[in-house]
PDB file of N, CA and C in Angstrom:
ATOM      1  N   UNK A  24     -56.194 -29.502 -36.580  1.00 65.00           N
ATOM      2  CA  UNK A  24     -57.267 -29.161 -37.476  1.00 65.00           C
ATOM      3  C   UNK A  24     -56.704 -29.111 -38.894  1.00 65.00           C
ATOM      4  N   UNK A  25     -57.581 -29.577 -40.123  1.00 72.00           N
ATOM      5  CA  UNK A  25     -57.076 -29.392 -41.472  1.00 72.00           C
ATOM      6  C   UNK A  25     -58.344 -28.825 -41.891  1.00 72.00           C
ATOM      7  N   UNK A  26     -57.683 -27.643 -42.863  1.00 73.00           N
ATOM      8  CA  UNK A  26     -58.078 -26.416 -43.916  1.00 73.00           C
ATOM      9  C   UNK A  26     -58.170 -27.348 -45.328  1.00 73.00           C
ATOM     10  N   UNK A  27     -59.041 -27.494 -46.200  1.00 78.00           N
ATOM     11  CA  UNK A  27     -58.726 -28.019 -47.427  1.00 78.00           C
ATOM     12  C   UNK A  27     -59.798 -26.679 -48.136  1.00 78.00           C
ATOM     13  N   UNK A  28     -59.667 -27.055 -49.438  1.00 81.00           N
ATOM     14  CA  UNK A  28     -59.782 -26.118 -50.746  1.00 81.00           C
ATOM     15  C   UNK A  28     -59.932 -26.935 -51.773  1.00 81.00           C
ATOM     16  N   UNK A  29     -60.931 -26.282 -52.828  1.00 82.00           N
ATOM     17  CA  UNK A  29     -61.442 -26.773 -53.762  1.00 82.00           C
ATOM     18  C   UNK A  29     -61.634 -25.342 -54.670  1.00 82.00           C
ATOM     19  N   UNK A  30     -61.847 -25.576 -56.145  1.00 84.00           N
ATOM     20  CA  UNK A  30     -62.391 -24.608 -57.175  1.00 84.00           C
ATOM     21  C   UNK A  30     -63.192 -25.472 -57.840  1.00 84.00           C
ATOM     22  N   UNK A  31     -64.478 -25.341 -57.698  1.00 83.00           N
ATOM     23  CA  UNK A  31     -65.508 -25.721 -58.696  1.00 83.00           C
ATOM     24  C   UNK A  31     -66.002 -25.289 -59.570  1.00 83.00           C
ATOM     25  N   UNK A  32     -66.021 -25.809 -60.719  1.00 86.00           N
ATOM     26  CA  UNK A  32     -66.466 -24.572 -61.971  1.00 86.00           C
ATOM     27  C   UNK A  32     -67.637 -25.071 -62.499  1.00 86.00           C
ATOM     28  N   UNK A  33     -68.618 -24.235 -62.583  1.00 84.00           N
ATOM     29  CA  UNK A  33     -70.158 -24.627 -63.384  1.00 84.00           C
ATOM     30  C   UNK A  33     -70.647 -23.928 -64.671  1.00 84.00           C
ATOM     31  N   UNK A  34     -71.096 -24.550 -65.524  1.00 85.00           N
ATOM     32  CA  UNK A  34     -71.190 -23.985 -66.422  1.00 85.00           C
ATOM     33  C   UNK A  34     -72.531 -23.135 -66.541  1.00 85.00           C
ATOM     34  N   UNK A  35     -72.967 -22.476 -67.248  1.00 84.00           N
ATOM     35  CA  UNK A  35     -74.281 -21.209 -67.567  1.00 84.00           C
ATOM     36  C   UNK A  35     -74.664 -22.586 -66.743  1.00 84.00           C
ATOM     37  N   UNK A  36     -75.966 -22.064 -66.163  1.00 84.00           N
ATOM     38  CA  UNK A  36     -77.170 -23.085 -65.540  1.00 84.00           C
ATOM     39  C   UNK A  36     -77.156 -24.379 -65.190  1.00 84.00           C
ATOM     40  N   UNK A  37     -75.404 -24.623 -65.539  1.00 84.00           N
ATOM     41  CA  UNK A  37     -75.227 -26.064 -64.594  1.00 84.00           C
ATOM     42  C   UNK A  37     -75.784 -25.664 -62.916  1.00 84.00           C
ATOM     43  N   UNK A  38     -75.781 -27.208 -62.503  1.00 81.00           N
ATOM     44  CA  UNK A  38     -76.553 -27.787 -61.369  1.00 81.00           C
ATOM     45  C   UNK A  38     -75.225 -28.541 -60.147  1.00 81.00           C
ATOM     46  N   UNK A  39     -75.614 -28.480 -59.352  1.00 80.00           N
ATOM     47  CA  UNK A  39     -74.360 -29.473 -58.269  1.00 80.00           C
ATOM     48  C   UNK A  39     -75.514 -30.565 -57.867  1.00 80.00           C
ATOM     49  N   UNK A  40     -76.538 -30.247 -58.083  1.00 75.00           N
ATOM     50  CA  UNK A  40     -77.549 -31.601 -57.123  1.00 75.00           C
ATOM     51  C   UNK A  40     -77.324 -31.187 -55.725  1.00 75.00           C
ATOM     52  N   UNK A  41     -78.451 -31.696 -54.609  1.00 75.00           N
ATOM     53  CA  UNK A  41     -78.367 -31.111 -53.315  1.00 75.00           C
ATOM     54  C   UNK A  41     -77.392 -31.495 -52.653  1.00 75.00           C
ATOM     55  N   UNK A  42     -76.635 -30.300 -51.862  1.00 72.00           N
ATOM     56  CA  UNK A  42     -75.845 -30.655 -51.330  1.00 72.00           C
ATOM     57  C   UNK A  42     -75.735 -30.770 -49.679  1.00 72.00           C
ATOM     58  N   UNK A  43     -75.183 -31.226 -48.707  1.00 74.00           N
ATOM     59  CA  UNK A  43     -75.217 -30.873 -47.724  1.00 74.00           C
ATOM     60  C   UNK A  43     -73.680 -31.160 -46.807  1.00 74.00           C
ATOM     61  N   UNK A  44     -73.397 -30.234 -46.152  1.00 72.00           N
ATOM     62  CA  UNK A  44     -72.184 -30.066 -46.174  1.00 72.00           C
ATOM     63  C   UNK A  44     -72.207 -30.205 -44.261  1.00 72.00           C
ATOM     64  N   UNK A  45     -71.091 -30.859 -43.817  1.00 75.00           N
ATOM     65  CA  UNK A  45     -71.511 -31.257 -42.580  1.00 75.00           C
ATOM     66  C   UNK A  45     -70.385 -30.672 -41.604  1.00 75.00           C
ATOM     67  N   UNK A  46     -69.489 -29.547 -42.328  1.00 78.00           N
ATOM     68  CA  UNK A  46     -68.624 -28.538 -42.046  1.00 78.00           C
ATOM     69  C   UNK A  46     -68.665 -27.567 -42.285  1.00 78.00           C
ATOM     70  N   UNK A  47     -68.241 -26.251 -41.480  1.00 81.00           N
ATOM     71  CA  UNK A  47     -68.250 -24.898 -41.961  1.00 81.00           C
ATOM     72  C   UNK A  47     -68.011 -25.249 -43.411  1.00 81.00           C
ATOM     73  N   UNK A  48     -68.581 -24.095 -44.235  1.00 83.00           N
ATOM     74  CA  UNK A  48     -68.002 -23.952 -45.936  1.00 83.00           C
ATOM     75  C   UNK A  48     -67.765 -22.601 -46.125  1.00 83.00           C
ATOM     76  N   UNK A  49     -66.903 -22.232 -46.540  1.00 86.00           N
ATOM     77  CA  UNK A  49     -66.873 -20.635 -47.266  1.00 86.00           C
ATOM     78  C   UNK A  49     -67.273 -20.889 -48.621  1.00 86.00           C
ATOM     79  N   UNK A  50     -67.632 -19.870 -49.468  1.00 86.00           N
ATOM     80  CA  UNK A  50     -67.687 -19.681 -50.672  1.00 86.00           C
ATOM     81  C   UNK A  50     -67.799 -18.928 -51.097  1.00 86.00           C
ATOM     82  N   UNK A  51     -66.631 -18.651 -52.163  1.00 90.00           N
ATOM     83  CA  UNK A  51     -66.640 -17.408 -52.480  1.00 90.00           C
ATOM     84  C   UNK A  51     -66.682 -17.397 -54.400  1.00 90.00           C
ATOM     85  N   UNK A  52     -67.683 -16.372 -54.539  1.00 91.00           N
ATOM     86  CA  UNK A  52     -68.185 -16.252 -56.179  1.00 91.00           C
ATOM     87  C   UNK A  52     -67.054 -15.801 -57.292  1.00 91.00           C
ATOM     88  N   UNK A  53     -66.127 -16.368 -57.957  1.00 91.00           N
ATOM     89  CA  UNK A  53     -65.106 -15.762 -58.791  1.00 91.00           C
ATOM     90  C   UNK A  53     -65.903 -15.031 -60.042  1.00 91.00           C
ATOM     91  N   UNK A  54     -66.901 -15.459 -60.786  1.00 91.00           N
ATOM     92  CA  UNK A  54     -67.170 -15.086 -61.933  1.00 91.00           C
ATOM     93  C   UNK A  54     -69.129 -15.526 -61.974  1.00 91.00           C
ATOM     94  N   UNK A  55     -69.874 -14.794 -62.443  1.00 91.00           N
ATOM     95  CA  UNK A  55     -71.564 -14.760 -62.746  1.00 91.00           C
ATOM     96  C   UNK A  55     -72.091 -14.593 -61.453  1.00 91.00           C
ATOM     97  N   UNK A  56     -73.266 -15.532 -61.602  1.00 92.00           N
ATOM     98  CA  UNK A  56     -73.883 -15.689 -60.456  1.00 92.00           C
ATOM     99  C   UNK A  56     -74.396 -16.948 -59.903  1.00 92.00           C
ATOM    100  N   UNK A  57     -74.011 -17.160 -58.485  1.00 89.00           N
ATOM    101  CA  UNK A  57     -74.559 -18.689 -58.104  1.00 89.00           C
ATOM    102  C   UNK A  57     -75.917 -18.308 -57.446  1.00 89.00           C
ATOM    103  N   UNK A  58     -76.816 -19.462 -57.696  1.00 88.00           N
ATOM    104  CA  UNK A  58     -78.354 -19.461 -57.301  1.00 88.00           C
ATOM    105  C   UNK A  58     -78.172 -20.420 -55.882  1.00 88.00           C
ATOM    106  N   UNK A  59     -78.360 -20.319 -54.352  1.00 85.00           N
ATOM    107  CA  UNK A  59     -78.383 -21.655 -54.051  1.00 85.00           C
ATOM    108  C   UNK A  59     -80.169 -21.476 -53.289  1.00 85.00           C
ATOM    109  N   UNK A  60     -80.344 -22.471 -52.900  1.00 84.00           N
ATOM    110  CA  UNK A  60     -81.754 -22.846 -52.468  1.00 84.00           C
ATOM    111  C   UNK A  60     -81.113 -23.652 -50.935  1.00 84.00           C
ATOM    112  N   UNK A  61     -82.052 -23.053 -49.937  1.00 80.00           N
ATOM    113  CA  UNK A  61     -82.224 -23.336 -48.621  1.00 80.00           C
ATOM    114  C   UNK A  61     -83.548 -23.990 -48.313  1.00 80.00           C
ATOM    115  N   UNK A  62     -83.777 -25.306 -47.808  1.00 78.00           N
ATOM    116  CA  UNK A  62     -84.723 -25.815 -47.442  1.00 78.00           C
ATOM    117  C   UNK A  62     -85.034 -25.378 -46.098  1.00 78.00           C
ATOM    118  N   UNK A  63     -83.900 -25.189 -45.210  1.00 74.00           N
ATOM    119  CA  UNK A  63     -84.835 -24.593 -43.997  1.00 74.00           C
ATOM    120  C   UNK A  63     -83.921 -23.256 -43.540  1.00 74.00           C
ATOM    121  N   UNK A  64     -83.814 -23.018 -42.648  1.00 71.00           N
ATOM    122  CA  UNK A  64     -83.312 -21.967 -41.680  1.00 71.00           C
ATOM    123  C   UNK A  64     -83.814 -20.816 -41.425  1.00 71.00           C
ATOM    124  N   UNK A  65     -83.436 -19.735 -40.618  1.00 69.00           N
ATOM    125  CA  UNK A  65     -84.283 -18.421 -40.401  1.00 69.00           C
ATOM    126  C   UNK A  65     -84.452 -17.848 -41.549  1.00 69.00           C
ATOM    127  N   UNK A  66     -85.430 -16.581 -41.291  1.00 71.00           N
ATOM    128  CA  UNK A  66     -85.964 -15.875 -42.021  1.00 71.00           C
ATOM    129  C   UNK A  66     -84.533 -14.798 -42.699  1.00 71.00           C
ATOM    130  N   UNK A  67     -84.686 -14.618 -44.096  1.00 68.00           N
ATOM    131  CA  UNK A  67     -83.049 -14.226 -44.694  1.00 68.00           C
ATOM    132  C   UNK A  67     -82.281 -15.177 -45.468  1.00 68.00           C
ATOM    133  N   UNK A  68     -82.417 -16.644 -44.465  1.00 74.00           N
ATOM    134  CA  UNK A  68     -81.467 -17.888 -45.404  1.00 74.00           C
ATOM    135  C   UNK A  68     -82.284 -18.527 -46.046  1.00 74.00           C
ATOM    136  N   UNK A  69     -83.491 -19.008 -45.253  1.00 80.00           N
ATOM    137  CA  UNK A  69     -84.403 -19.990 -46.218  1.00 80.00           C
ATOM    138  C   UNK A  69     -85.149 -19.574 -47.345  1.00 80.00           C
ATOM    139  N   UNK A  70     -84.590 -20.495 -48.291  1.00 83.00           N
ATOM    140  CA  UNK A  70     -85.291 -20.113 -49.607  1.00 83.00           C
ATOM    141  C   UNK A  70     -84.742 -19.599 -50.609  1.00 83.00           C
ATOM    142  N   UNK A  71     -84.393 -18.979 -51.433  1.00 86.00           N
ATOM    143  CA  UNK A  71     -83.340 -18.574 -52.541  1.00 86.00           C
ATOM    144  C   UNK A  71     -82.393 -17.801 -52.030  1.00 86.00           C
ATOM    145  N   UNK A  72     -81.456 -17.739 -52.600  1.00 86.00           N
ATOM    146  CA  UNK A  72     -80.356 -16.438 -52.152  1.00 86.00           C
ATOM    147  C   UNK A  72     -79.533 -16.710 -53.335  1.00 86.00           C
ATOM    148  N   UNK A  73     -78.567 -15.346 -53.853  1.00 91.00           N
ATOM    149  CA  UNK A  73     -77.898 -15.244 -54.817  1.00 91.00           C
ATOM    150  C   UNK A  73     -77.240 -14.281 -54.521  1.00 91.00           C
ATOM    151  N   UNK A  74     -75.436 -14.850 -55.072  1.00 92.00           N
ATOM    152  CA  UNK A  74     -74.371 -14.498 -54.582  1.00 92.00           C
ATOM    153  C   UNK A  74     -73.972 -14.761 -55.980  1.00 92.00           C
ATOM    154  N   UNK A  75     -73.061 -12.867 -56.440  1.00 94.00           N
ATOM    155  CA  UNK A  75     -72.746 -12.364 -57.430  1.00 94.00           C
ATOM    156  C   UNK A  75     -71.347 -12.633 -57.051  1.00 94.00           C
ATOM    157  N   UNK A  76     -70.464 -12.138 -58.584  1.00 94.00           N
ATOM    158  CA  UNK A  76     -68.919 -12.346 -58.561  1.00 94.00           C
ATOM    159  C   UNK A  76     -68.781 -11.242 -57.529  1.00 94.00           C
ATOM    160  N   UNK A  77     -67.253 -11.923 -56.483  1.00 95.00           N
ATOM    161  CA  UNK A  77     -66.853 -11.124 -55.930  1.00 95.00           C
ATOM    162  C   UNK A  77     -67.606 -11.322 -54.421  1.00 95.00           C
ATOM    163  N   UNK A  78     -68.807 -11.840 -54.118  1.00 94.00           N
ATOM    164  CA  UNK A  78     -69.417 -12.054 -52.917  1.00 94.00           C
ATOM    165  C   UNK A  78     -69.222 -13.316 -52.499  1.00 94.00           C
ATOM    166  N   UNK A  79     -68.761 -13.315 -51.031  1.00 91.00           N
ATOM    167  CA  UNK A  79     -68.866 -14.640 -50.521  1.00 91.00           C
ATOM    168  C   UNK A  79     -69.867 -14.865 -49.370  1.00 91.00           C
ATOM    169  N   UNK A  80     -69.578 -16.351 -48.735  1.00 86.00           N
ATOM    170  CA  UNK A  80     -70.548 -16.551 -47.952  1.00 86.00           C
ATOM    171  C   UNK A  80     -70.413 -17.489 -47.466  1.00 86.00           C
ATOM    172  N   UNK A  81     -70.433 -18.183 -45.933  1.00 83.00           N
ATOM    173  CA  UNK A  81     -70.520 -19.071 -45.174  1.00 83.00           C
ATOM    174  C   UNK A  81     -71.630 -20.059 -44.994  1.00 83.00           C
ATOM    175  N   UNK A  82     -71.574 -21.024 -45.478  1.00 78.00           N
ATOM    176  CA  UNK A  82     -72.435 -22.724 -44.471  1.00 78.00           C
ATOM    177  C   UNK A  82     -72.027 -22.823 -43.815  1.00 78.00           C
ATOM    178  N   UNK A  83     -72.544 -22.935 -42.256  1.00 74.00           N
ATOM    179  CA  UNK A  83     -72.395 -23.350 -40.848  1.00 74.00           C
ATOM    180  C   UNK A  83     -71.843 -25.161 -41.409  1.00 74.00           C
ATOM    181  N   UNK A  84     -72.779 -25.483 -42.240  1.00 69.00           N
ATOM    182  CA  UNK A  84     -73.333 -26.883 -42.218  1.00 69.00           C
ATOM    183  C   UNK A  84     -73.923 -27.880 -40.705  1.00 69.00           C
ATOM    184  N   UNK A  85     -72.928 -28.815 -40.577  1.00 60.00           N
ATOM    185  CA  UNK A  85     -73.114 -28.955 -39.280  1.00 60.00           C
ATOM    186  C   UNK A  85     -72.854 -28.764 -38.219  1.00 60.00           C
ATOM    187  N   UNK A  86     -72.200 -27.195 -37.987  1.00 56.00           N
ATOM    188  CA  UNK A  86     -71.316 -26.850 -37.195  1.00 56.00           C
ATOM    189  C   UNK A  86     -73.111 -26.204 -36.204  1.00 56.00           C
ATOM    190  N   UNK A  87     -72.816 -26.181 -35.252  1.00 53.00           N
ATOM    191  CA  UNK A  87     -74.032 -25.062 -34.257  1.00 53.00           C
ATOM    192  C   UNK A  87     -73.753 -23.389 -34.014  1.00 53.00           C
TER     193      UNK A  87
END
């Protein structure tokens, strides 16, 4: 199995465009706040969620 890593940096109200990720993802917030948007899943994920500095959070993606 391989672990890889990334730091993405966005600026005030920059955008990534939709993403979809077809592996577990962690993510974790270093600094503001990220907005992401859920098109589907249970009640809790779908639909806005926002994750402050210091909070992280898992995409299944395509994992079950």
């Amino acid at each position: 199995m391989f672990v890889t890593g990334a730091t993405v940096e966005l600026t005030p109200g920059g955008q990534t465009g939709r993403q979809e990720f077809r592996v577990p993802t962690y993510i974790y917030v270093i600094e503001g706040i990220l907005v992401s948007e859920y098109e589907a899943g249970p009640i809790g994920i779908k639909g806005t969620q926002y994750h402050a500095a210091g909070q992280s959070f898992m995409d299944n993606g395509g994992a079950g």
